[in-house]
Short mmCIF file of C-alpha atoms in Angstrom, two decimals:
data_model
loop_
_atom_site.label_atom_id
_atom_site.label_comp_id
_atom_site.label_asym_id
_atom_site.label_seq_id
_atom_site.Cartn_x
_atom_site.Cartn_y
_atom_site.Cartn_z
CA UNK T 1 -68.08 4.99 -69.48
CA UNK T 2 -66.40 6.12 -66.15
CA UNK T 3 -63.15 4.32 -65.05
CA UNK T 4 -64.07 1.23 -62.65
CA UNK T 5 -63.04 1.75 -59.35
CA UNK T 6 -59.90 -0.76 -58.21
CA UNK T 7 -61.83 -2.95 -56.23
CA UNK T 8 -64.58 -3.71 -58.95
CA UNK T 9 -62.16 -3.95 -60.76
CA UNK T 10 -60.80 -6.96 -58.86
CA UNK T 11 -63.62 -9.31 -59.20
CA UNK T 12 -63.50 -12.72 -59.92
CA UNK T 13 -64.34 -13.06 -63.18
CA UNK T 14 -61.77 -10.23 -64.03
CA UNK T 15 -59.11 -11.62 -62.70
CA UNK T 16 -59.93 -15.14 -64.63
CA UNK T 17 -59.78 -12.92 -67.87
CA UNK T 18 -56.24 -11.47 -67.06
CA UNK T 19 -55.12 -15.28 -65.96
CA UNK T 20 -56.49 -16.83 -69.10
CA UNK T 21 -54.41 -13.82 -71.23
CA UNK T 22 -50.88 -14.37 -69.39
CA UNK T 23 -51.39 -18.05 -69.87
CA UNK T 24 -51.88 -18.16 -73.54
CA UNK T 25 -49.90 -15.52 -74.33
CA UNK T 26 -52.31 -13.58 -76.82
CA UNK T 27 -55.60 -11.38 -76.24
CA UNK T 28 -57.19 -13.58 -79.46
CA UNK T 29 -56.55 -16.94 -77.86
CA UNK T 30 -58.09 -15.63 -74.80
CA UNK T 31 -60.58 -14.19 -76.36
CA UNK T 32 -61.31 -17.15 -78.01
CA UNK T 33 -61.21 -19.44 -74.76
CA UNK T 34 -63.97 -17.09 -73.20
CA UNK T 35 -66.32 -16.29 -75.85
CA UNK T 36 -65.03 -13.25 -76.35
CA UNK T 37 -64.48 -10.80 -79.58
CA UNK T 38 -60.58 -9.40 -79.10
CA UNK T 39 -61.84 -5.93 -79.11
CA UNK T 40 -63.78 -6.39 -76.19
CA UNK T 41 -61.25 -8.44 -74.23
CA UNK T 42 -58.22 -5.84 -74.74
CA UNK T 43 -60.80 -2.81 -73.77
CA UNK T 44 -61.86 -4.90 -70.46
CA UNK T 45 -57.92 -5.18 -69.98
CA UNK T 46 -57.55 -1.56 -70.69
CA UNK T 47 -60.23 -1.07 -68.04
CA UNK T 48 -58.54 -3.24 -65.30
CA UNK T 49 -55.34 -1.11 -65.90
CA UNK T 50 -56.92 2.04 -66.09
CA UNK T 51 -58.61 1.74 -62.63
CA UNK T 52 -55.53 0.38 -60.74
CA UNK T 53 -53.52 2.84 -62.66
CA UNK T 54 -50.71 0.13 -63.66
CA UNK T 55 -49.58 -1.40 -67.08
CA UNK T 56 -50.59 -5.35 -66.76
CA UNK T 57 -49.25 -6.49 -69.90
CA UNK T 58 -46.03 -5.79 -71.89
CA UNK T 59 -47.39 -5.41 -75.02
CA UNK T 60 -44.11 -4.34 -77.30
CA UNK T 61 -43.72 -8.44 -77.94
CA UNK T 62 -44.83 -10.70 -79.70
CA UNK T 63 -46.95 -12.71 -76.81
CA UNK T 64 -48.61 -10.70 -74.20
CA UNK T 65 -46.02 -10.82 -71.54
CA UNK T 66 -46.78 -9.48 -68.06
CA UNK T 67 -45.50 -6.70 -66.16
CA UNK T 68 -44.30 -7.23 -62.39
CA UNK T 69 -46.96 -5.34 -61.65
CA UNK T 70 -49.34 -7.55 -63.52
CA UNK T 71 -47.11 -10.86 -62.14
CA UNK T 72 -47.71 -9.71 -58.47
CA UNK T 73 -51.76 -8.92 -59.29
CA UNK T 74 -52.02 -12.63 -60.44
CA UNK T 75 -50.30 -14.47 -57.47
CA UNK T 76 -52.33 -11.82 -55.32
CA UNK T 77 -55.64 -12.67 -57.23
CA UNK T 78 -55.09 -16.73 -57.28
CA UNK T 79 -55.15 -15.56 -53.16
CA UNK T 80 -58.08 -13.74 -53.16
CA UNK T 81 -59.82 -16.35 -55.30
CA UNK T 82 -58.84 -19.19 -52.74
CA UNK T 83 -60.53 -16.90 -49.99
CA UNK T 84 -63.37 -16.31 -51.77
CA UNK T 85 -63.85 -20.55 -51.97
CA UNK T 86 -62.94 -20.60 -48.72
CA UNK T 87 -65.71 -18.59 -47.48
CA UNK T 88 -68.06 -20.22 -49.55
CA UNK T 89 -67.45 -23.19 -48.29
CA UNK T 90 -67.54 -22.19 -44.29
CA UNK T 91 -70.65 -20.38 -45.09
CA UNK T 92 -71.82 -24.26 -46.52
CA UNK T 93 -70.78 -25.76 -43.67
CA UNK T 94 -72.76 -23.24 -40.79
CA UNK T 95 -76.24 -23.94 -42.78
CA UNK T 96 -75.24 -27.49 -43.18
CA UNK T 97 -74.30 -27.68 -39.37
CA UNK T 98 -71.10 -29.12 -39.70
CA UNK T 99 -68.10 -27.94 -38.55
CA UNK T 100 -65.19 -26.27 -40.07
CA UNK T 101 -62.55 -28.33 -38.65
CA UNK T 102 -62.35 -31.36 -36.21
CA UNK T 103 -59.44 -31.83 -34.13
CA UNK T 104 -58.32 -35.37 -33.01
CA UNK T 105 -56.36 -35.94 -30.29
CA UNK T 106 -55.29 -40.16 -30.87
CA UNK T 107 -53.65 -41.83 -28.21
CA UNK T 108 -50.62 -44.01 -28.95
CA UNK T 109 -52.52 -46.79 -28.37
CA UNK T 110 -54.07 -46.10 -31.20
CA UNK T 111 -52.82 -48.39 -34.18
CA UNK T 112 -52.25 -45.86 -37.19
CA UNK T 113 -54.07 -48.31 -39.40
CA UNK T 114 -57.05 -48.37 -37.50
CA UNK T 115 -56.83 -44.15 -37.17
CA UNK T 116 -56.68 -43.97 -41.27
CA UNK T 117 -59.31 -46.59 -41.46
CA UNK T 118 -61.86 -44.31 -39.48
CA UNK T 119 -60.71 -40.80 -41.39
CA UNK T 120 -61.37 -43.09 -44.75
CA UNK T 121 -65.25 -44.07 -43.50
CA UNK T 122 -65.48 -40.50 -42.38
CA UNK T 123 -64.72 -38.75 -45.62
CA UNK T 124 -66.86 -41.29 -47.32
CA UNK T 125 -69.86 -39.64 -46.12
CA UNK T 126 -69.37 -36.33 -47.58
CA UNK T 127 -68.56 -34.23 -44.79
CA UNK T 128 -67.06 -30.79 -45.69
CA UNK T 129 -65.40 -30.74 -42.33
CA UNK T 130 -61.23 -30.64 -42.31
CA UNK T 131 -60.23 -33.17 -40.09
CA UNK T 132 -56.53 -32.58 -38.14
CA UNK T 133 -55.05 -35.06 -36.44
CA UNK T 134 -53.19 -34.89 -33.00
CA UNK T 135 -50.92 -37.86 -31.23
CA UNK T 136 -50.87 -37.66 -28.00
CA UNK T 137 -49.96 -40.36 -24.89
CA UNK T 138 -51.28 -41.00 -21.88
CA UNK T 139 -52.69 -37.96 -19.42
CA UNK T 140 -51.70 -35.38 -22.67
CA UNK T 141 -54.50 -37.34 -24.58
CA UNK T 142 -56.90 -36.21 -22.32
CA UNK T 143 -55.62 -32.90 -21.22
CA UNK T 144 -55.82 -32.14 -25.15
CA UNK T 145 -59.54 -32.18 -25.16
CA UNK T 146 -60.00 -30.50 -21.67
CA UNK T 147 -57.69 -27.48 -22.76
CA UNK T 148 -59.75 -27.45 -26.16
CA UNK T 149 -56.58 -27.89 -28.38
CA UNK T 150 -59.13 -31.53 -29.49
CA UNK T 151 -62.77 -31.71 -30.23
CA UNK T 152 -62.28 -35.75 -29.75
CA UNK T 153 -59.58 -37.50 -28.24
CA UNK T 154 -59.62 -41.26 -28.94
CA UNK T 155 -57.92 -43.98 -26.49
CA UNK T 156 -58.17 -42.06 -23.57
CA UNK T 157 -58.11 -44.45 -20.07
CA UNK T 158 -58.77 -43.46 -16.27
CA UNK T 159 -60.88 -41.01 -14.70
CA UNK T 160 -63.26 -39.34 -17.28
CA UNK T 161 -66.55 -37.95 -15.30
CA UNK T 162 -65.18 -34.37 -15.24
CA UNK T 163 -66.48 -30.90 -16.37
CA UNK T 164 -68.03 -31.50 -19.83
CA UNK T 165 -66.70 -33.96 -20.86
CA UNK T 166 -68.57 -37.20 -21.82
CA UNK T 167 -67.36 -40.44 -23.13
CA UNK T 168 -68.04 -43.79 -24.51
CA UNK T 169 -66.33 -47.14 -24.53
CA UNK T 170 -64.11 -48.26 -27.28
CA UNK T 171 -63.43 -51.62 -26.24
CA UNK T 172 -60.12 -53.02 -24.12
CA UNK T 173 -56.50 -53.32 -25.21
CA UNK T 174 -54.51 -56.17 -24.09
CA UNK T 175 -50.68 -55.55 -24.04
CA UNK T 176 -47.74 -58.16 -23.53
CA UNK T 177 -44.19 -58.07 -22.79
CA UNK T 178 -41.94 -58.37 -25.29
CA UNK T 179 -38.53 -58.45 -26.56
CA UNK T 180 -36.50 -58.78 -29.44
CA UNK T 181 -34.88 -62.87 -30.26
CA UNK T 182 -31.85 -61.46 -29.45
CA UNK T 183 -32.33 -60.04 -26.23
CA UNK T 184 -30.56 -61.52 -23.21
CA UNK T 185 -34.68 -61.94 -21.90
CA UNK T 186 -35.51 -63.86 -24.61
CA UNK T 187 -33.46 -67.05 -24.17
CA UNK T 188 -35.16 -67.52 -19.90
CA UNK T 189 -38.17 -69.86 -19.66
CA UNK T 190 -39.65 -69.14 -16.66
CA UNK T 191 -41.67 -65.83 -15.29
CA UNK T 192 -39.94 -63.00 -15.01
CA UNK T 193 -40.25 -61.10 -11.72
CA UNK T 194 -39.44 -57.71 -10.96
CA UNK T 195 -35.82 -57.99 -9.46
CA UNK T 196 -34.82 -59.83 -12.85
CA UNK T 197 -36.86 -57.04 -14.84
CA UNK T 198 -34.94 -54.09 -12.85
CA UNK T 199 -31.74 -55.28 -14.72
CA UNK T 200 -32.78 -54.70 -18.29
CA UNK T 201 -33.58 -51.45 -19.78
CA UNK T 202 -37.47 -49.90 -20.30
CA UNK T 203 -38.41 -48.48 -23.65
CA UNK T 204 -41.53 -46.29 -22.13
CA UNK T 205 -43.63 -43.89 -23.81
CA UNK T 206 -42.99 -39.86 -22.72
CA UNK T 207 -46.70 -38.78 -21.64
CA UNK T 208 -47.62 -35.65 -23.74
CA UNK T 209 -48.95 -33.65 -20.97
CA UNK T 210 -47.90 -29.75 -20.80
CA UNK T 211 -49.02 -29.93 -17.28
CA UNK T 212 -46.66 -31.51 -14.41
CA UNK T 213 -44.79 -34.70 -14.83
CA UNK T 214 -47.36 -36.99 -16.33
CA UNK T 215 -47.37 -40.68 -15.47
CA UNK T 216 -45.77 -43.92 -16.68
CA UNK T 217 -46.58 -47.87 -16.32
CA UNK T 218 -44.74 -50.31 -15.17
CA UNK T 219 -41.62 -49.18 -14.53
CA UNK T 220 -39.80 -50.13 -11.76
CA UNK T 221 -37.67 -47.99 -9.19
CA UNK T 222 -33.74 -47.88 -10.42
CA UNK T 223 -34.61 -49.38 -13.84
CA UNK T 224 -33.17 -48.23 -16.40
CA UNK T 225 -35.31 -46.53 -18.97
CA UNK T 226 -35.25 -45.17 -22.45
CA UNK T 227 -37.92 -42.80 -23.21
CA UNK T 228 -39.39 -42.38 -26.54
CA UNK T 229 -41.99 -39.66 -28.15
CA UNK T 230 -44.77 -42.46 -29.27
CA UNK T 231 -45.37 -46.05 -29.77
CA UNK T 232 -44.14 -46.65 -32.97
CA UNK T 233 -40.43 -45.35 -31.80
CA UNK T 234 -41.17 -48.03 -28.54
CA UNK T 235 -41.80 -50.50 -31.37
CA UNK T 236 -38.96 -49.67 -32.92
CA UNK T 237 -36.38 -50.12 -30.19
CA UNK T 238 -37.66 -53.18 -28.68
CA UNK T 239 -37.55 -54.75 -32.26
CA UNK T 240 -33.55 -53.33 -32.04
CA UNK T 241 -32.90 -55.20 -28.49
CA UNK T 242 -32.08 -51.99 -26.87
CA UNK T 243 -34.75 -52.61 -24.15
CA UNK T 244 -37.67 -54.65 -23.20
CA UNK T 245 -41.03 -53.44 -22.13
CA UNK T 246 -45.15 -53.75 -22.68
CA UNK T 247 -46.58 -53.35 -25.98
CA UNK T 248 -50.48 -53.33 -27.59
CA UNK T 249 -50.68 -56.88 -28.61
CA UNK T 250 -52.98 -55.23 -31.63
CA UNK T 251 -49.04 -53.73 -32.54
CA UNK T 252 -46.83 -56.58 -31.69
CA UNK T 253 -49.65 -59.44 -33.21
CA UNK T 254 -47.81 -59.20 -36.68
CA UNK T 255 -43.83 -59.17 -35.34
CA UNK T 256 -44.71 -62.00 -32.79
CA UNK T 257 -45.73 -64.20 -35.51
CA UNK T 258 -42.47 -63.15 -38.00
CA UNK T 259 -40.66 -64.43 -34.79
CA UNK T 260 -39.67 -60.54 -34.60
CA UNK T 261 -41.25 -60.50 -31.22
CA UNK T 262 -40.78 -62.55 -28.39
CA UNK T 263 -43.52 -62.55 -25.66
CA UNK T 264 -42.14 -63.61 -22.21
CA UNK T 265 -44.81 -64.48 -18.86
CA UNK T 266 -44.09 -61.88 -16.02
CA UNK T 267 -45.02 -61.98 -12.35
CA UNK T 268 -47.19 -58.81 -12.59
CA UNK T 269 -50.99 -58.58 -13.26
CA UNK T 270 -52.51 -58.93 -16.77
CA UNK T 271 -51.84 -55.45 -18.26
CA UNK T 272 -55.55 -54.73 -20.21
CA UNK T 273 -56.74 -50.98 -20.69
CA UNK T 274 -60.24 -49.75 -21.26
CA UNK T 275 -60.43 -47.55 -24.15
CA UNK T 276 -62.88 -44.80 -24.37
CA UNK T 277 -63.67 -42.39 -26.91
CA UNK T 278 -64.21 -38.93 -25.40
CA UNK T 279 -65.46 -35.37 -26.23
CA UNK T 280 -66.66 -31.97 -24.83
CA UNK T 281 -70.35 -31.26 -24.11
CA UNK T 282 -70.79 -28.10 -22.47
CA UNK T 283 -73.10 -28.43 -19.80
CA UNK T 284 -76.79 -26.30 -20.84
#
């Protein structure tokens, strides 16, 4: 019989044979594991090394040891093996007419609970589609779909007729001020207005945009202001005192109630957002 050539003699089920003999250490318990007579299995070894023209397996001891050479083909086989499943499973996926990989970009209004609670119904239907998740703030939610680093940004707010891309309402999010017990806001009993707010530090949310200078809420000229990368770090330090500032009442609900939180009546207008759900649909 002529000598395979090295990239039949690659295949998938040959490299299963050469992992199943470096894991049990012997040609006859591999043999046995596969069905196989030992003759057979050391001449489809002999084969293998033949064609690639390298010794696999160090066979002066007692167990069937393997060679670097044989080492390196089975970390560089597991490889080719996970490609091969790979493939087969994009290939799935195109007839199936799902896609690969869905990007979200989730806005930090967008309680993490509520974000795992939707990836848990989604995998629950059997999709084959890799989900990757993306938190973004303010204009960078947006601007993360429109650039096509997202295939669906969730919480967006503002201006959405533009281009391609479409939307669809998620419902309103009502948020409140608060501040920790200890803060020096906590202890006043009427509403605050803005000169008294001005004296106390903002925890505010950095807008992910790449593009410009993004925007911000309420924050008022000569405030102070510490700036945070989401709203679980805004949480964080208004829980800590070190400023005061608006939060998703969804997000403070729990701390207000521990007494964690207080919530304090501010001359401003009612801070509600409309949510939307949003993604690309190029236009046909």
């Amino acid at each position: 019989m002529s000598t395979a050539s090295p990239r039949s003699a690659l295949s998938p089920e040959n490299l299963g044979l050469l992992e199943a003999v470096a894991r049990l250490g012997s040609m006859a318990a591999a043999a046995r594991e596969l069905g196989l007579v030992p003759s057979a299995l050391t001449y489809r070894v002999r084969q293998i090394e033949d064609a690639l023209d390298v010794l696999l397996f160090d066979r002066r001891a007692r167990r069937a040891q393997l060679t670097p050479a044989g080492a390196e083909l089975l970390r560089s086989g597991q490889y080719l093996l996970d490609e091969l499943d790979a493939v087969a499973q994009r290939v799935k996926r195109v007839a199936t007419g799902w896609e690969p990989q869905l990007t979200i970009a989730a806005d930090a209004l967008i309680a993490r609970a509520t974000l795992f609670e939707l990836c848990e119904a989604f995998y629950a239907e059997g999709a084959p589609t890799r989900l990757k998740l993306r938190a973004e703030t303010l204009s960078g939610t947006l601007e993360a779909l429109q650039s096509g680093q997202a295939d669906l940004a969730l919480g967006v707010s503002g201006e959405l007729a533009q281009g391609d891309v479409q939307s669809a309402p998620l419902g309103t999010v009502s948020f409140v001020f608060a501040v920790a017990p200890h803060h020096p806001l906590a202890a006043t009993t009427h509403s605050l207005n803005d000169d008294e707010l001005r004296q106390h530090r903002a925890v505010a949310v950095a807008d992910s945009t790449q593009r410009g200078n993004g925007m911000t809420h309420n924050l008022l000229p000569g405030q102070d202001v510490l700036t945070v990368p989401s709203m679980q770090h805004k949480l964080e330090a208004q829980l800590r005192g070190i400023g005061a500032g608006f939060l998703p009442l969804p997000l403070a609900q729990p701390f207000i109630v521990a007494g964690r939180l207080v919530v304090k009546a501010v001359r401003r207008p009612n801070r509600t957002i409309r949510a939307a759900y949003a993604w690309r649909q190029p236009r046909g």
